[in-house]
Coordinates of C-alpha atoms and ligand atoms in Angstrom, one line a residue:
M137 CA 6.0 -28.6 1.8
P138 CA 7.7 -31.0 -0.6
F139 CA 9.1 -28.5 -3.1
I140 CA 10.8 -26.1 -0.7
P141 CA 14.2 -27.4 0.4
A142 CA 15.4 -27.1 4.0
R143 CA 18.0 -24.4 3.1
F144 CA 15.3 -21.9 2.3
P145 CA 15.3 -19.4 5.2
R146 CA 12.3 -19.8 7.6
Y147 CA 11.1 -17.0 9.8
N148 CA 8.2 -17.0 12.2
G149 CA 7.1 -20.3 10.5
Y150 CA 7.1 -19.0 7.0
V151 CA 9.5 -19.4 4.1
L152 CA 11.4 -16.6 2.4
S153 CA 13.3 -16.4 -0.8
A154 CA 16.7 -18.1 -0.9
F155 CA 18.7 -14.9 -1.3
A156 CA 22.2 -15.2 0.0
T157 CA 21.6 -12.3 2.3
L158 CA 18.8 -14.2 4.1
R159 CA 20.6 -17.5 4.1
N160 CA 23.8 -16.1 5.5
D161 CA 22.4 -13.9 8.3
L162 CA 18.6 -14.0 8.5
S163 CA 18.1 -12.2 11.8
G164 CA 20.8 -9.6 10.9
Q165 CA 19.2 -8.9 7.5
L166 CA 15.7 -8.6 9.0
E167 CA 17.0 -6.3 11.8
N168 CA 18.7 -4.1 9.2
I169 CA 15.4 -3.8 7.3
R170 CA 13.3 -3.1 10.4
T171 CA 15.7 -0.4 11.7
L172 CA 16.3 1.2 8.3
E173 CA 16.7 5.0 8.7
S174 CA 13.8 5.7 6.5
R175 CA 13.3 9.1 4.8
D176 CA 10.1 10.9 4.2
S177 CA 10.9 10.9 0.5
D178 CA 11.2 7.1 0.3
I179 CA 8.7 5.2 -1.8
L180 CA 8.2 1.6 -0.7
I181 CA 6.7 -0.9 -3.1
C182 CA 4.9 -3.7 -1.3
T183 CA 3.7 -6.7 -3.2
Y184 CA 3.2 -10.4 -2.8
P185 CA 5.6 -12.1 -5.2
K186 CA 4.5 -12.3 -8.9
S187 CA 2.0 -9.4 -8.6
G188 CA 3.7 -7.0 -10.9
T189 CA 6.6 -5.7 -8.8
H190 CA 9.0 -5.1 -11.8
W191 CA 6.2 -3.4 -13.7
I192 CA 5.2 -0.9 -11.0
N193 CA 8.9 -0.3 -10.1
E194 CA 9.6 0.8 -13.7
I195 CA 6.6 3.0 -13.8
I196 CA 7.4 4.7 -10.5
S197 CA 11.1 5.1 -11.5
M198 CA 10.0 6.9 -14.7
M199 CA 7.6 9.1 -12.9
V200 CA 10.1 10.2 -10.3
K201 CA 12.7 10.9 -13.1
G202 CA 10.1 12.8 -15.1
R203 CA 11.2 10.9 -18.2
A204 CA 10.0 7.7 -19.9
E205 CA 13.5 6.1 -19.7
Y206 CA 14.2 2.7 -18.4
A207 CA 16.0 2.4 -15.1
N208 CA 19.6 1.3 -15.4
V209 CA 19.6 -0.4 -12.1
H210 CA 17.6 -3.6 -11.7
K211 CA 14.8 -3.5 -9.0
I212 CA 16.6 -6.3 -7.0
A213 CA 19.2 -3.7 -6.1
A214 CA 16.6 -2.0 -4.0
M215 CA 14.8 -5.1 -2.7
L216 CA 15.1 -4.9 1.0
E217 CA 15.5 -8.6 1.7
A218 CA 18.2 -9.0 -1.0
I219 CA 20.3 -5.9 -0.3
P220 CA 23.8 -7.0 0.7
N221 CA 25.0 -3.8 2.2
F222 CA 22.7 -1.2 3.7
E223 CA 25.4 1.4 3.8
V224 CA 24.9 1.8 0.0
L225 CA 21.3 2.7 0.7
Q226 CA 22.2 5.2 3.5
N227 CA 24.7 6.8 1.2
V228 CA 22.1 7.7 -1.5
P229 CA 22.1 11.5 -1.5
E230 CA 19.2 13.0 0.4
S231 CA 18.2 14.8 -2.8
S232 CA 17.5 11.4 -4.5
V233 CA 14.2 9.6 -4.0
R234 CA 14.9 6.0 -2.9
I235 CA 12.4 3.6 -4.6
L236 CA 12.5 0.5 -2.3
N237 CA 10.6 -2.8 -2.7
S238 CA 9.8 -5.8 -0.6
H239 CA 7.6 -8.9 -0.4
L240 CA 7.9 -9.0 3.4
S241 CA 4.9 -8.7 5.7
L242 CA 4.1 -5.4 7.3
K243 CA 5.7 -6.2 10.7
E244 CA 9.0 -6.9 9.0
L245 CA 9.2 -3.7 7.0
P246 CA 11.1 -0.6 8.1
S247 CA 9.3 0.5 11.3
K248 CA 10.1 4.2 10.8
H249 CA 8.5 4.1 7.3
I250 CA 5.3 2.6 8.6
K251 CA 5.1 4.6 11.8
N252 CA 5.7 7.9 10.0
G253 CA 3.3 7.2 7.2
Y254 CA 5.8 7.5 4.4
K255 CA 4.6 6.5 0.9
I256 CA 3.7 2.9 0.1
V257 CA 2.6 1.6 -3.3
H258 CA 0.9 -1.8 -3.2
V259 CA -0.1 -3.9 -6.2
I260 CA -2.5 -6.8 -5.7
R261 CA -3.2 -9.5 -8.3
N262 CA -5.8 -12.3 -8.4
P263 CA -4.4 -15.3 -6.5
K264 CA -5.0 -17.8 -9.3
D265 CA -2.7 -15.9 -11.7
V266 CA -0.3 -15.3 -8.9
A267 CA -0.1 -19.1 -8.3
V268 CA 0.5 -19.8 -11.9
S269 CA 3.1 -17.1 -12.2
Y270 CA 4.9 -18.3 -9.1
Y271 CA 4.9 -21.9 -10.2
N272 CA 6.5 -20.9 -13.5
H273 CA 9.0 -18.7 -11.8
L274 CA 10.2 -21.4 -9.5
F275 CA 10.1 -24.0 -12.3
Q276 CA 12.2 -21.8 -14.6
I277 CA 14.7 -21.1 -11.9
S278 CA 15.0 -24.9 -11.2
R279 CA 16.0 -25.4 -14.8
R280 CA 19.1 -23.3 -14.4
I281 CA 21.2 -26.1 -13.1
S282 CA 24.4 -24.1 -13.1
D283 CA 22.9 -21.7 -10.7
E284 CA 23.2 -22.2 -7.0
E285 CA 19.5 -21.8 -6.6
A286 CA 18.9 -24.8 -8.8
L287 CA 17.3 -26.9 -6.0
V288 CA 14.2 -24.8 -6.0
Y289 CA 12.1 -27.5 -7.6
P290 CA 8.4 -26.8 -7.4
G291 CA 7.4 -30.3 -8.5
S292 CA 4.4 -30.7 -10.8
W293 CA 1.7 -28.1 -11.1
S294 CA -0.8 -30.3 -9.2
M295 CA 1.7 -30.7 -6.4
F296 CA 2.3 -27.0 -6.3
I297 CA -1.3 -25.9 -6.3
E298 CA -2.2 -28.5 -3.7
H299 CA 0.2 -26.8 -1.3
F300 CA 0.0 -23.2 -2.4
C301 CA -1.9 -21.3 0.3
R302 CA -2.7 -24.4 2.3
S303 CA 0.5 -25.1 4.2
D304 CA 1.6 -23.7 7.5
E305 CA 5.0 -23.1 5.8
E306 CA 3.9 -20.8 3.0
L307 CA 6.1 -18.8 0.7
Y308 CA 6.3 -15.3 2.2
N309 CA 3.6 -16.3 4.6
G310 CA 1.1 -17.0 1.9
W311 CA -0.9 -14.8 -0.4
F312 CA -4.0 -14.8 1.9
N313 CA -2.1 -13.8 5.0
Y314 CA -0.2 -11.1 3.1
E315 CA -3.2 -9.4 1.5
T316 CA -5.6 -9.7 4.4
A317 CA -3.0 -8.3 6.8
L318 CA -2.5 -5.3 4.6
E319 CA -6.2 -4.8 4.2
R320 CA -6.7 -4.9 8.0
A321 CA -3.7 -2.5 8.5
K322 CA -5.4 0.0 6.2
E323 CA -8.7 -0.3 8.1
T324 CA -7.2 0.1 11.5
G325 CA -5.0 3.0 10.4
E326 CA -1.7 1.2 11.1
V327 CA -0.9 2.0 7.5
T328 CA -2.0 5.4 6.3
N329 CA -0.2 6.6 3.2
I330 CA -0.8 3.8 0.8
F331 CA -1.7 3.6 -2.9
T332 CA -3.2 0.3 -3.9
T333 CA -3.8 -0.8 -7.4
H334 CA -4.9 -4.1 -8.8
Y335 CA -2.7 -5.7 -11.5
E336 CA -5.8 -6.3 -13.6
Q337 CA -6.9 -2.6 -13.4
L338 CA -3.4 -1.5 -14.4
K339 CA -3.5 -3.9 -17.3
R340 CA -7.0 -3.1 -18.5
D341 CA -7.2 0.6 -18.1
P342 CA -3.8 2.0 -17.2
F343 CA -4.2 5.7 -17.8
P344 CA -6.4 6.5 -14.8
V345 CA -4.2 4.4 -12.6
L346 CA -1.1 6.2 -13.8
K347 CA -2.7 9.6 -13.3
A348 CA -3.8 8.8 -9.7
L349 CA -0.4 7.3 -8.9
A350 CA 1.4 10.4 -10.1
E351 CA -0.8 12.5 -7.9
F352 CA -0.2 10.2 -5.0
L353 CA 3.6 10.4 -5.5
G354 CA 3.3 14.2 -5.9
V355 CA 5.1 14.2 -9.2
E356 CA 4.4 16.5 -12.1
A357 CA 3.3 14.3 -15.0
S358 CA 1.7 15.6 -18.2
D359 CA -0.7 13.4 -20.1
E360 CA 2.0 13.1 -22.8
L361 CA 4.5 11.8 -20.2
L362 CA 2.0 9.4 -18.8
N363 CA 1.2 8.1 -22.3
D364 CA 5.0 7.6 -22.9
I365 CA 5.4 5.8 -19.6
N366 CA 2.4 3.6 -20.4
H367 CA 3.9 2.7 -23.8
K368 CA 7.4 2.0 -22.4
C369 CA 5.9 -0.1 -19.5
S370 CA 3.6 -2.2 -21.6
F371 CA 4.4 -5.9 -21.3
E372 CA 5.5 -6.0 -25.0
Q373 CA 8.0 -3.2 -24.6
M374 CA 9.3 -4.1 -21.1
S375 CA 9.9 -7.7 -22.0
T376 CA 11.8 -7.0 -25.2
V377 CA 13.1 -3.4 -25.2
G378 CA 13.6 -2.4 -21.6
D379 CA 16.9 -3.1 -19.9
I380 CA 15.5 -5.9 -17.7
G381 CA 13.8 -7.5 -20.6
R382 CA 16.7 -7.3 -22.9
G383 CA 20.1 -7.9 -21.4
N384 CA 20.1 -9.3 -17.9
D385 CA 21.3 -12.8 -18.0
S386 CA 20.5 -13.5 -14.4
L387 CA 16.8 -13.3 -15.4
K388 CA 17.1 -15.8 -18.2
S389 CA 16.1 -19.4 -17.9
A390 CA 18.2 -22.2 -19.1
T391 CA 16.4 -22.0 -22.5
G392 CA 17.0 -18.3 -22.7
R393 CA 13.5 -17.3 -21.8
N394 CA 13.0 -14.3 -19.6
I395 CA 11.8 -15.5 -16.2
M396 CA 10.3 -12.2 -15.1
F397 CA 8.3 -11.5 -18.2
R398 CA 6.4 -14.7 -19.0
K399 CA 2.9 -13.8 -20.4
G400 CA 1.7 -10.7 -18.6
Q401 CA -1.9 -11.7 -19.0
I402 CA -5.1 -11.8 -16.9
G403 CA -6.6 -15.3 -16.7
D404 CA -3.8 -17.5 -17.7
W405 CA -4.8 -19.6 -14.7
K406 CA -7.5 -21.1 -17.0
N407 CA -4.7 -22.9 -18.9
W408 CA -3.5 -24.5 -15.7
F409 CA -6.3 -25.2 -13.2
T410 CA -8.4 -28.3 -13.7
V411 CA -12.1 -27.9 -12.9
A412 CA -11.5 -29.7 -9.6
Q413 CA -8.5 -27.6 -8.7
N414 CA -10.5 -24.5 -9.5
E415 CA -13.4 -25.5 -7.3
A416 CA -11.1 -26.3 -4.4
F417 CA -9.3 -23.0 -4.8
D418 CA -12.6 -21.1 -5.0
S419 CA -13.6 -22.6 -1.7
L420 CA -10.2 -21.7 -0.2
I421 CA -10.8 -18.1 -1.3
E422 CA -14.3 -18.1 0.2
T423 CA -13.0 -19.3 3.6
N424 CA -9.9 -17.2 3.7
M425 CA -11.5 -14.0 2.4
K426 CA -14.8 -14.2 4.3
D427 CA -14.0 -11.0 6.3
S428 CA -12.4 -9.2 3.3
K429 CA -14.0 -6.5 1.1
L430 CA -11.4 -7.2 -1.6
K431 CA -12.9 -8.0 -5.0
F432 CA -10.9 -9.6 -7.9
T433 CA -11.0 -9.8 -11.6
F434 CA -10.1 -13.3 -12.7
E435 CA -10.5 -12.9 -16.5
Ligands
LIG34 P1 3.2 -13.8 -15.6 O1 4.1 -14.9 -15.0 O2 1.8 -14.2 -15.4 O3 3.5 -13.5 -17.0 P2 6.8 -9.7 -10.3 O4 7.5 -8.6 -11.0 O5 6.1 -9.3 -9.1 O6 7.7 -10.9 -10.1 O7 5.6 -10.2 -11.3 C1 5.9 -10.9 -12.5 C2 4.6 -11.0 -13.2 O8 4.2 -9.7 -13.7 C3 4.7 -11.9 -14.5 O9 3.5 -12.5 -14.7 C4 5.1 -10.9 -15.5 O10 4.9 -11.3 -16.8 C5 4.1 -9.8 -15.2 N1 4.5 -8.5 -15.8 C6 5.7 -7.9 -15.7 N2 5.7 -6.7 -16.4 C7 4.5 -6.6 -16.9 C8 3.9 -5.6 -17.7 N3 4.5 -4.5 -18.1 N4 2.5 -5.7 -18.0 C9 1.9 -6.8 -17.5 N5 2.4 -7.8 -16.8 C10 3.7 -7.7 -16.4

């Protein structure tokens, strides 16, 4: 893959984010994750990158708190592959719910969590918008030349989309592998206690999703609270008013744009894919999803 430098950690043939934790001690970090002493109160957010992780993390955090107040800790602090010190996690009082998140595949996740059927929240987004969002994310990071991650150059859009989901060396094992593996695990019962929502569903008609999510999490949430959460977690609010949207410099591109909150729309892929790229991608979807029951909203 031309746009992924050699220093990106590779595991089982796939490419992970270039977090210092993974670059410094890949096998140690993965071992710490797999053997995490999970608790039955843990909530694990599982997403392929760029599927709305920050969004669902904020929603869940507000639901667990019972108040529509932004989290004062950024979600990366509880991202398993980026946690520098697992003792911090173990020292969280038993009375507090730990809201964890990861883009890793099922077999790399904490095995106790999976085996014991602790709660998983999964957000899935149509792969065309994921590709566009991922490209922009990598591109913006590559612009921050003072940052040590500056070499993450994704090349041109046409180069990126040519390789996205086609290479053996895919980012986080590739969108198709990630989503179809989770779908299979649900069917076989390997994963039992999982709430899946589509990004597009949450965007179009959030209230029923929020209601069902609160029920899944077992939290008391009045309609008034859910409406407040919905408002505070709208793209407009999160990207400008929320703590992550407002102040965190590590999320700013070189031009001051927020890398995590770009457009927050369904169907932006239409501004990026050429007709030929779209046709090629459609046939990729057809081939890779031929055994899948998943249906997507692309616009
Ligand atoms: P875009 O790049 O298409 O704008 P993640 O958090 O997994 O990295 O996903 C980031 C994507 O989710 C970005 O997509 C971002 O704008 C979008 N997003 C974040 N918060 C959102 C919100 N409140 N509503 C809708 N989309 C949101």
